[in-house]
């Protein structure tokens, strides 16, 4: 008897676990076993072409009668999500594709395991192969096409064996993890999120200068922002000094041209600025002693305002226009002008590139041979000044600059190896955030960086952007979150959509930071996110859409809510968002509003929406029953396994639930489920320890809880006594809802770290 591979090409079909995913697979598409990449049953696809070229397109077969989630680049820098059910729906520049194929109904699969009811999740991962990078797209014949390109006319090829990796399973999240792990073993160029050191900023509240000051930031402005946030009892412990601190200048002929345009009142291309030195500009020099540069504000931030970390921004090429050639101080880096060449897919999705300043004026590219020297001298200067890390922006530009240099993959690989080495040498906390980096070259060539911005920016003044932002960070995290910890970006705490954004950051599992202008804060909201010592209650994983939301379109379809799940040590957390009414428009090639019903959309929540909720049940015989605490409505709901609770939300409305498995105590007579600090959005993240004493006749629960505020739990009968430490404390009990609460009046001591709570039943 022959054992057939789980994923294979047979009779011009791509067959996955005995069901056909693609038909009409061409003869020049070849499959290679993925066995060498690990124990997962997967396959690599490639293709053989008639002649050498720097780009190729081939059909992998026809795709119909499925549901899929695509993460595609709608801009050079950023991905967004698109759902569909056939090949023609797959957008250009697709870099991640998850396909659901099923026999039987969704209801059947919910009640039993997925694979038993025929639901299989197949993940397609386009890769980098040698100097080529791959992406996927559809066409009007419903073909799934593979695109391969080097980005350099002189870098050519005709034979590819490992351009796409495909594997499948019955658990979508597990399938994706195992697939990306197999790709890591094959490529050897990157590491997984859980293999990287996370910088300390992720567990503290922070502030970024960008939306507060943009490029007009000064050290006086930085200090004003830190003072302002401290004053409300939510002290930031890190700051990112964004664009505006560096020494930059424009090309001389451009200055002259701009002056002439102004004199003739003609519109001209804005000047593209280039880096002229590795040190700070005069705004960030100490007035009394200009030789004390950016060290001045770093010292003030840490010694006067108690910050732990100070980061600064720089582009991966130094600045937006690169490093200015011919500047004496920068000669050793051998910067030379290079003009971007964009892929056809990016240009179609983002036609504005044709008139972009970088496209027209070029970029001063540091010679790849000297880029480690450039980074090391920049970073060692910053580290000596007390800077702890860098936000490295504009990363995708490298893919466009590989002409004559071996192509975009090779150039990106050289730059990232240098960046990794410099960060490791100069920032021992692994202080690096990747930004504008949603291309495969950056993701699959970076071993060091552990944090990646998850989506296009928070745009405080663009009303179309807010629902789009929440949807895109969640869906992009399905892919990005296996490689780095997604950063869902800064936001404004005083803003019409502040709670909507802030709650999402609380369950994102990533850093939480604002870009408020000094004096413009909503401290009531911030105190739901930040403890008095500047720490946050960070969830354990990247926040991602629930399994039943992976293939619905909560931005476009007019009927679906977006649910986002995450885990804490002893609870789950579930956010529900109405993100309808705006999305990237494939006709206009930009984000637009579209018609949506103004009345609320109704969806449902269940305990198992939190994918790993059973991991927190301390009972091997747990029956699936959970208690939910709603952050906005302040209500407790007890839900048995597979019972759904309806929820209705209007556009830009949300709700967050703490979800906890119910523990039966005292021979099943009493039920208990802790919620944590109930006035914080992810209050369940405060519970560090949980033990049940079911030996004594009445039973007791012991908890370790960090932070301060109101602790709450579900209890089906009034407790006899509550203690914090060795002292008995007052508590309130609502017999109608089962909510028991007690006050933790202050933060635990540093030695203690947690409050020890005992509830006697």
Coordinates of N, CA, C and O in Angstrom, one line a residue, residues 473-642:
X473 N -4.9 45.7 11.4 CA -3.9 45.2 12.3 C -4.2 43.8 12.8 O -3.3 42.9 13.0
X474 N -5.5 43.5 12.9 CA -5.9 42.1 13.4 C -5.6 41.1 12.3 O -5.0 40.0 12.6
X475 N -6.0 41.3 11.1 CA -5.7 40.3 10.0 C -4.3 40.2 9.6 O -3.8 39.1 9.4
X476 N -3.6 41.3 9.6 CA -2.1 41.3 9.3 C -1.4 40.5 10.4 O -0.4 39.8 10.1
X477 N -1.9 40.5 11.6 CA -1.2 39.8 12.7 C -1.3 38.3 12.6 O -0.5 37.6 13.1
X478 N -2.3 37.8 11.8 CA -2.3 36.4 11.5 C -1.0 35.9 10.9 O -0.5 34.8 11.2
X479 N -0.5 36.7 10.0 CA 0.8 36.3 9.3 C 2.0 36.9 10.1 O 2.9 36.1 10.5
X480 N 2.0 38.2 10.3 CA 3.2 38.9 10.9 C 3.5 38.3 12.3 O 4.6 38.2 12.7
X481 N 2.4 38.0 13.0 CA 2.6 37.6 14.4 C 3.4 36.3 14.7 O 3.8 36.1 15.8
X482 N 3.6 35.5 13.6 CA 4.5 34.3 13.8 C 6.0 34.7 13.7 O 6.8 34.0 14.2
X483 N 6.3 35.9 13.1 CA 7.7 36.2 12.8 C 8.1 37.3 13.8 O 9.3 37.3 14.3
X484 N 7.3 38.3 14.1 CA 7.6 39.3 15.1 C 6.3 39.6 15.9 O 5.2 39.2 15.6
X485 N 6.5 40.4 17.0 CA 5.3 40.8 17.8 C 4.7 42.1 17.1 O 5.4 43.1 16.9
X486 N 3.5 42.0 16.6 CA 2.9 43.1 15.9 C 2.6 44.3 16.9 O 2.2 44.1 18.0
X487 N 3.0 45.5 16.4 CA 2.8 46.8 17.1 C 1.6 47.5 16.4 O 1.7 47.8 15.2
X488 N 0.5 47.6 17.1 CA -0.7 48.2 16.5 C -0.7 49.7 16.4 O -1.7 50.3 16.1
X489 N 0.4 50.3 16.7 CA 0.7 51.7 16.5 C 0.2 52.6 17.6 O -0.6 52.2 18.4
X490 N 0.7 53.8 17.6 CA 0.3 54.9 18.6 C -1.1 55.3 18.3 O -1.7 55.0 17.2
X491 N -1.7 56.0 19.2 CA -3.1 56.6 19.0 C -3.2 57.8 19.8 O -2.3 58.1 20.6
X492 N -4.3 58.6 19.7 CA -4.6 59.7 20.5 C -5.6 59.3 21.6 O -6.6 58.8 21.2
X493 N -5.3 59.6 22.8 CA -6.2 59.2 23.9 C -7.4 60.2 23.9 O -8.4 59.9 24.5
X494 N -7.2 61.4 23.4 CA -8.3 62.4 23.3 C -8.7 62.5 21.9 O -8.1 63.3 21.1
X495 N -9.8 61.8 21.5 CA -10.1 61.6 20.1 C -11.5 60.9 20.0 O -11.8 60.1 20.9
X496 N -12.3 61.2 19.0 CA -13.6 60.6 18.9 C -13.5 59.0 18.9 O -14.4 58.4 19.3
X497 N -12.4 58.5 18.3 CA -12.3 57.0 18.3 C -11.3 56.5 19.3 O -10.7 55.4 19.1
X498 N -11.0 57.3 20.3 CA -9.9 56.9 21.3 C -10.2 55.6 22.0 O -9.3 54.7 22.1
X499 N -11.4 55.4 22.5 CA -11.7 54.1 23.2 C -11.7 52.9 22.2 O -11.2 51.8 22.6
X500 N -12.1 53.1 21.0 CA -12.1 52.1 20.0 C -10.6 51.7 19.7 O -10.3 50.5 19.7
X501 N -9.8 52.6 19.5 CA -8.3 52.3 19.3 C -7.7 51.8 20.6 O -7.0 50.8 20.6
X502 N -7.9 52.5 21.7 CA -7.2 52.1 23.0 C -7.6 50.7 23.4 O -6.7 49.9 23.8
X503 N -8.8 50.3 23.3 CA -9.2 48.9 23.7 C -8.5 47.9 22.8 O -8.1 46.8 23.3
X504 N -8.4 48.2 21.5 CA -7.7 47.2 20.6 C -6.2 47.1 21.0 O -5.7 46.0 21.0
X505 N -5.6 48.2 21.4 CA -4.2 48.1 21.8 C -4.1 47.3 23.1 O -3.1 46.5 23.2
X506 N -5.1 47.3 24.0 CA -5.0 46.6 25.2 C -5.0 45.1 25.0 O -4.5 44.4 25.8
X507 N -5.7 44.6 23.9 CA -5.8 43.2 23.7 C -4.9 42.8 22.6 O -4.9 41.6 22.1
X508 N -4.0 43.7 22.1 CA -3.1 43.4 20.9 C -2.0 42.4 21.3 O -1.4 41.8 20.4
X509 N -1.6 42.4 22.6 CA -0.4 41.7 23.0 C 0.9 42.4 22.7 O 2.0 42.0 23.0
X510 N 0.8 43.6 22.1 CA 2.0 44.4 21.7 C 2.1 45.6 22.6 O 1.4 45.8 23.6
X511 N 3.0 46.5 22.2 CA 3.2 47.8 23.0 C 2.0 48.7 23.0 O 1.2 48.6 22.0
X512 N 1.9 49.5 24.0 CA 0.8 50.4 24.1 C 1.4 51.8 24.3 O 2.1 52.1 25.3
X513 N 1.2 52.7 23.3 CA 1.7 54.0 23.4 C 0.8 55.0 22.7 O 0.1 54.7 21.7
X514 N 0.9 56.3 23.1 CA 0.1 57.3 22.5 C 1.0 58.4 21.9 O 2.2 58.4 22.1
X515 N 0.3 59.2 21.0 CA 1.1 60.3 20.4 C 0.4 61.6 20.7 O 0.3 62.5 19.9
X516 N -0.2 61.7 21.9 CA -1.0 62.9 22.3 C -0.1 64.1 22.3 O 1.1 64.1 22.7
X517 N -0.7 65.3 21.9 CA 0.0 66.6 22.1 C 0.0 66.9 23.6 O -0.9 66.4 24.4
X518 N 1.0 67.5 24.1 CA 1.0 67.9 25.6 C -0.3 68.6 26.0 O -0.8 69.5 25.2
X519 N -0.8 68.1 27.1 CA -2.1 68.7 27.6 C -3.3 68.2 26.9 O -4.4 68.5 27.4
X520 N -3.2 67.3 25.9 CA -4.4 66.8 25.2 C -4.5 65.3 25.5 O -4.1 64.5 24.7
X521 N -5.1 65.0 26.7 CA -5.1 63.6 27.1 C -6.5 63.3 27.7 O -7.1 64.1 28.3
X522 N -6.9 62.0 27.6 CA -8.0 61.5 28.3 C -7.5 60.5 29.3 O -7.3 59.3 29.1
X523 N -7.3 61.0 30.5 CA -6.7 60.2 31.6 C -7.6 59.1 32.1 O -7.2 58.1 32.5
X524 N -8.9 59.3 31.9 CA -9.9 58.3 32.3 C -9.7 57.0 31.5 O -9.6 55.9 32.0
X525 N -9.4 57.2 30.2 CA -9.1 56.1 29.3 C -7.8 55.5 29.6 O -7.6 54.3 29.7
X526 N -6.8 56.4 29.7 CA -5.4 55.9 30.0 C -5.3 55.1 31.2 O -4.5 54.1 31.3
X527 N -6.1 55.4 32.3 CA -6.0 54.6 33.5 C -6.6 53.3 33.3 O -6.4 52.4 34.2
X528 N -7.4 53.0 32.2 CA -7.9 51.7 31.9 C -6.8 50.8 31.2 O -7.0 49.6 31.0
X529 N -5.7 51.5 30.8 CA -4.6 50.8 30.1 C -3.3 50.7 30.9 O -2.5 49.8 30.6
X530 N -3.1 51.7 31.8 CA -1.8 51.9 32.4 C -1.9 51.9 33.9 O -2.8 52.5 34.5
X531 N -1.0 51.1 34.6 CA -1.0 51.1 36.0 C -0.2 52.3 36.5 O 0.6 52.9 35.7
X532 N -0.3 52.7 37.8 CA 0.4 53.9 38.3 C 1.9 53.8 38.2 O 2.6 54.9 38.2
X533 N 2.5 52.6 38.0 CA 3.9 52.5 37.9 C 4.4 52.5 36.4 O 5.6 52.3 36.1
X534 N 3.4 52.8 35.5 CA 3.8 52.8 34.1 C 3.8 51.5 33.4 O 4.1 51.4 32.2
X535 N 3.4 50.4 34.1 CA 3.4 49.1 33.4 C 2.0 48.9 32.8 O 1.0 49.6 33.1
X536 N 1.9 48.0 31.9 CA 0.6 47.7 31.2 C 0.3 46.2 31.5 O 1.1 45.4 31.9
X537 N -1.0 45.8 31.3 CA -1.4 44.4 31.4 C -1.4 43.8 30.0 O -2.4 43.7 29.3
X538 N -0.2 43.4 29.6 CA -0.1 42.9 28.2 C -0.5 41.4 28.1 O -0.1 40.6 28.8
X539 N -1.3 41.2 27.1 CA -1.7 39.8 26.8 C -0.6 39.0 26.2 O 0.4 39.6 25.8
X540 N -0.7 37.7 26.2 CA 0.5 36.8 26.0 C 0.8 36.6 24.5 O 1.9 36.2 24.2
X541 N -0.1 36.8 23.6 CA 0.0 36.4 22.2 C -0.3 37.6 21.3 O -0.8 38.6 21.8
X542 N 0.0 37.6 20.0 CA -0.5 38.6 19.1 C -2.0 38.4 19.0 O -2.6 37.3 18.9
X543 N -2.8 39.5 19.2 CA -4.2 39.5 19.0 C -4.5 39.2 17.5 O -3.9 39.7 16.6
X544 N -5.5 38.3 17.3 CA -5.9 37.9 16.0 C -7.4 37.7 15.9 O -8.0 37.5 16.9
X545 N -8.0 37.7 14.7 CA -9.4 37.4 14.5 C -9.7 36.0 15.0 O -8.9 35.1 14.9
X546 N -10.9 35.9 15.5 CA -11.4 34.5 15.9 C -11.6 33.6 14.7 O -11.7 34.1 13.5
X547 N -11.6 32.3 14.9 CA -11.6 31.4 13.8 C -12.8 31.6 12.8 O -12.7 31.6 11.6
X548 N -14.0 32.0 13.4 CA -15.1 32.2 12.6 C -15.2 33.5 11.9 O -16.1 33.8 11.1
X549 N -14.1 34.4 12.1 CA -14.0 35.7 11.4 C -12.9 35.7 10.4 O -12.8 36.6 9.6
X550 N -12.2 34.6 10.2 CA -11.0 34.6 9.3 C -11.4 34.8 7.9 O -10.6 35.4 7.1
X551 N -12.6 34.4 7.5 CA -12.9 34.5 6.1 C -14.2 35.4 5.8 O -14.6 35.5 4.7
X552 N -14.7 35.9 6.9 CA -15.8 37.0 6.7 C -15.1 38.3 6.5 O -13.9 38.4 6.9
X553 N -15.7 39.3 6.0 CA -15.1 40.6 5.7 C -15.7 41.7 6.5 O -16.7 42.3 6.1
X554 N -15.2 41.9 7.7 CA -15.9 42.9 8.6 C -15.7 44.3 8.3 O -16.3 45.2 8.9
X555 N -15.0 44.6 7.2 CA -14.9 46.0 6.7 C -15.8 46.3 5.6 O -16.2 47.4 5.3
X556 N -16.2 45.2 4.8 CA -16.9 45.4 3.5 C -18.3 44.8 3.4 O -19.1 45.2 2.6
X557 N -18.5 43.7 4.2 CA -19.7 42.9 3.8 C -21.0 43.4 4.4 O -22.1 42.9 4.0
X558 N -21.0 44.3 5.3 CA -22.2 44.9 5.8 C -23.0 44.1 6.8 O -24.0 44.5 7.4
X559 N -22.5 42.9 7.1 CA -23.2 42.0 8.1 C -22.3 41.4 9.2 O -22.8 40.9 10.2
X560 N -21.0 41.5 9.1 CA -20.1 40.9 10.0 C -19.5 41.8 11.0 O -19.0 42.9 10.6
X561 N -19.4 41.4 12.3 CA -18.6 42.0 13.3 C -17.2 41.4 13.3 O -17.0 40.2 12.9
X562 N -16.2 42.1 13.7 CA -14.8 41.6 13.9 C -14.6 41.2 15.3 O -14.9 42.0 16.2
X563 N -14.2 40.0 15.6 CA -13.9 39.5 16.9 C -12.4 39.2 17.0 O -11.9 38.5 16.1
X564 N -11.7 39.7 18.0 CA -10.3 39.5 18.2 C -10.1 38.8 19.5 O -10.6 39.3 20.6
X565 N -9.3 37.8 19.5 CA -9.0 37.0 20.7 C -7.6 37.1 21.2 O -6.7 37.3 20.4
X566 N -7.4 36.9 22.5 CA -6.0 36.8 23.0 C -6.1 36.0 24.3 O -7.2 35.8 24.8
X567 N -4.9 35.7 24.9 CA -4.8 35.0 26.1 C -4.0 35.7 27.2 O -3.0 36.4 26.8
X568 N -4.4 35.5 28.4 CA -3.6 35.9 29.6 C -3.2 34.6 30.3 O -3.6 33.5 29.8
X569 N -2.5 34.7 31.4 CA -2.1 33.5 32.1 C -3.3 32.6 32.6 O -3.3 31.4 32.5
X570 N -4.3 33.3 33.0 CA -5.5 32.6 33.6 C -6.8 33.0 33.1 O -7.8 32.5 33.6
X571 N -6.8 33.8 32.1 CA -8.1 34.2 31.4 C -7.9 34.4 29.9 O -6.7 34.5 29.5
X572 N -9.0 34.5 29.2 CA -8.9 34.9 27.8 C -9.4 36.3 27.7 O -10.1 36.8 28.7
X573 N -9.2 37.0 26.6 CA -9.8 38.3 26.3 C -10.4 38.3 24.9 O -9.7 37.8 24.0
X574 N -11.5 38.9 24.7 CA -12.2 38.9 23.4 C -12.8 40.3 23.2 O -13.6 40.8 23.9
X575 N -12.3 40.9 22.1 CA -12.8 42.2 21.7 C -13.7 42.0 20.5 O -13.5 41.2 19.6
X576 N -14.8 42.8 20.5 CA -15.8 42.8 19.4 C -15.9 44.2 18.8 O -16.1 45.1 19.6
X577 N -15.7 44.3 17.5 CA -15.7 45.7 16.8 C -16.6 45.7 15.6 O -16.6 44.7 14.8
X578 N -17.3 46.8 15.4 CA -17.9 47.1 14.2 C -17.0 47.9 13.3 O -16.8 49.1 13.6
X579 N -16.4 47.3 12.3 CA -15.4 47.9 11.4 C -16.0 48.2 10.0 O -15.3 48.4 9.1
X580 N -17.3 48.2 9.9 CA -17.9 48.3 8.5 C -17.9 49.7 8.0 O -17.7 50.7 8.8
X581 N -18.0 49.8 6.7 CA -18.3 51.2 6.1 C -17.1 51.8 5.5 O -17.2 52.9 4.8
X582 N -15.9 51.2 5.6 CA -14.7 51.8 4.9 C -13.7 50.7 4.6 O -13.6 49.8 5.4
X583 N -13.0 50.8 3.5 CA -12.0 49.8 3.1 C -11.2 50.3 2.0 O -11.5 51.3 1.4
X584 N -10.1 49.6 1.7 CA -9.3 49.9 0.5 C -10.1 49.6 -0.7 O -10.7 48.5 -0.9
X585 N -10.2 50.6 -1.7 CA -11.1 50.5 -2.8 C -10.2 50.1 -4.0 O -9.3 50.8 -4.4
X586 N -10.5 48.9 -4.6 CA -9.6 48.4 -5.6 C -9.8 49.1 -7.0 O -8.9 49.0 -7.9
X587 N -10.9 49.9 -7.1 CA -11.1 50.7 -8.3 C -10.3 52.0 -8.2 O -9.6 52.4 -9.0
X588 N -10.6 52.7 -7.1 CA -10.0 54.0 -6.9 C -8.5 53.9 -6.3 O -7.8 54.9 -6.2
X589 N -8.1 52.7 -5.9 CA -6.8 52.5 -5.4 C -6.5 53.3 -4.1 O -5.4 53.9 -4.0
X590 N -7.5 53.5 -3.3 CA -7.3 54.2 -2.0 C -8.4 53.8 -1.0 O -9.3 53.1 -1.4
X591 N -8.2 54.2 0.2 CA -9.2 53.9 1.2 C -10.4 54.8 1.0 O -10.3 56.0 0.9
X592 N -11.6 54.2 1.0 CA -12.8 55.1 0.8 C -13.9 54.6 1.7 O -14.0 53.4 2.1
X593 N -14.9 55.5 2.0 CA -16.1 55.1 2.6 C -17.0 54.3 1.6 O -16.9 54.6 0.4
X594 N -17.9 53.4 2.1 CA -18.9 52.9 1.2 C -20.2 52.8 2.0 O -20.2 52.8 3.2
X595 N -21.3 52.6 1.3 CA -22.6 52.6 1.9 C -22.7 51.4 2.9 O -22.3 50.3 2.6
X596 N -23.2 51.7 4.1 CA -23.4 50.7 5.0 C -24.7 51.0 5.8 O -25.1 52.1 5.9
X597 N -25.3 50.0 6.4 CA -26.5 50.2 7.2 C -26.1 51.0 8.4 O -25.2 50.7 9.1
X598 N -26.9 52.0 8.8 CA -26.6 52.8 9.9 C -27.0 52.1 11.2 O -26.4 52.4 12.3
X599 N -28.0 51.2 11.2 CA -28.4 50.5 12.4 C -27.3 49.5 12.8 O -26.4 49.2 12.0
X600 N -27.4 49.0 14.0 CA -26.4 48.1 14.5 C -26.4 46.7 13.8 O -27.4 46.3 13.2
X601 N -25.2 46.1 13.8 CA -25.0 44.8 13.3 C -25.0 43.8 14.5 O -24.4 44.2 15.5
X602 N -25.7 42.7 14.4 CA -25.7 41.7 15.5 C -24.9 40.5 15.1 O -25.0 40.0 14.0
X603 N -24.0 40.2 16.0 CA -23.2 39.0 15.9 C -23.4 38.2 17.2 O -24.3 38.4 17.9
X604 N -22.4 37.3 17.4 CA -22.5 36.5 18.7 C -21.1 36.2 19.2 O -20.2 36.2 18.4
X605 N -21.1 35.9 20.5 CA -19.8 35.5 21.1 C -20.0 34.2 21.9 O -21.1 33.9 22.4
X606 N -18.9 33.4 21.9 CA -18.9 32.1 22.6 C -17.6 32.0 23.4 O -16.6 32.7 23.0
X607 N -17.6 31.2 24.4 CA -16.3 31.0 25.1 C -15.2 30.5 24.2 O -14.1 30.9 24.3
X608 N -15.5 29.6 23.3 CA -14.5 29.0 22.4 C -14.0 30.0 21.3 O -13.1 29.6 20.6
X609 N -14.6 31.2 21.3 CA -14.0 32.2 20.4 C -12.6 32.5 20.8 O -11.7 32.9 20.0
X610 N -12.3 32.4 22.1 CA -10.9 32.5 22.6 C -10.3 31.1 22.3 O -10.5 30.2 23.0
X611 N -9.4 31.1 21.3 CA -9.0 29.9 20.6 C -8.4 28.9 21.6 O -8.6 27.7 21.6
X612 N -7.5 29.4 22.5 CA -6.8 28.5 23.5 C -7.4 28.6 24.9 O -6.7 28.3 25.8
X613 N -8.7 28.9 25.0 CA -9.3 29.1 26.3 C -9.1 27.8 27.2 O -8.9 28.0 28.4
X614 N -9.1 26.7 26.6 CA -9.0 25.4 27.5 C -7.7 25.4 28.2 O -7.6 24.7 29.2
X615 N -6.7 26.1 27.7 CA -5.3 26.1 28.3 C -5.4 26.7 29.7 O -4.5 26.4 30.5
X616 N -6.4 27.5 30.0 CA -6.4 28.2 31.3 C -7.3 27.5 32.2 O -7.4 27.9 33.4
X617 N -8.0 26.4 31.8 CA -8.9 25.7 32.7 C -8.0 24.7 33.6 O -7.2 24.0 33.0
X618 N -8.1 24.9 34.9 CA -7.3 24.1 35.8 C -8.0 22.7 36.1 O -7.7 22.2 37.2
X619 N -8.8 22.3 35.2 CA -9.5 21.1 35.5 C -9.5 20.2 34.3 O -10.1 20.7 33.2
X620 N -9.0 19.0 34.3 CA -8.9 18.2 33.1 C -10.3 17.8 32.7 O -10.5 17.4 31.5
X621 N -11.3 17.9 33.6 CA -12.6 17.5 33.2 C -13.5 18.7 33.0 O -14.7 18.7 33.1
X622 N -12.9 19.9 32.7 CA -13.6 21.1 32.4 C -14.7 20.9 31.3 O -14.4 20.3 30.3
X623 N -15.9 21.3 31.6 CA -17.0 21.1 30.7 C -17.3 22.1 29.7 O -18.3 22.1 28.9
X624 N -16.3 23.1 29.6 CA -16.5 24.1 28.5 C -17.2 25.4 29.0 O -17.4 26.3 28.2
X625 N -17.7 25.4 30.2 CA -18.5 26.5 30.7 C -17.6 27.7 31.1 O -16.5 27.5 31.7
X626 N -18.0 28.9 30.6 CA -17.1 30.1 30.9 C -18.0 31.2 31.5 O -19.2 31.2 31.4
X627 N -17.3 32.1 32.2 CA -18.0 33.4 32.7 C -17.4 34.5 31.9 O -16.1 34.6 31.7
X628 N -18.2 35.4 31.3 CA -17.8 36.6 30.6 C -18.1 37.8 31.4 O -19.2 37.9 32.0
X629 N -17.1 38.7 31.5 CA -17.4 40.0 32.1 C -17.2 41.1 31.0 O -16.1 41.2 30.4
X630 N -18.2 41.9 30.7 CA -18.2 42.9 29.6 C -17.7 44.2 30.2 O -18.2 44.7 31.2
X631 N -16.6 44.7 29.5 CA -16.0 45.9 30.0 C -16.9 47.1 30.0 O -16.9 48.0 30.8
X632 N -17.7 47.3 28.9 CA -18.5 48.5 28.7 C -19.8 48.3 29.4 O -20.2 49.2 30.2
X633 N -20.5 47.2 29.2 CA -21.8 47.0 29.8 C -21.7 46.6 31.3 O -22.8 46.6 32.0
X634 N -20.6 46.2 31.8 CA -20.3 45.8 33.2 C -21.2 44.6 33.6 O -21.7 44.6 34.7
X635 N -21.5 43.7 32.7 CA -22.3 42.6 33.0 C -21.6 41.2 33.0 O -20.6 41.1 32.3
X636 N -22.1 40.3 33.8 CA -21.5 38.9 33.8 C -22.5 38.0 33.1 O -23.7 38.1 33.3
X637 N -22.0 37.2 32.2 CA -22.8 36.2 31.5 C -22.1 34.8 31.7 O -20.9 34.7 31.5
X638 N -22.9 33.8 32.1 CA -22.3 32.5 32.1 C -22.8 31.7 30.9 O -24.0 31.7 30.6
X639 N -21.8 31.2 30.2 CA -22.1 30.5 28.9 C -21.6 29.1 28.9 O -20.4 28.8 29.1
X640 N -22.5 28.1 28.8 CA -22.1 26.7 28.6 C -21.4 26.5 27.3 O -21.5 27.4 26.4
X641 N -20.7 25.4 27.1 CA -20.0 25.1 25.8 C -21.0 25.2 24.6 O -22.1 24.7 24.7
X642 N -20.5 25.9 23.6 CA -21.2 26.0 22.3 C -22.5 26.9 22.4 O -23.2 27.0 21.4

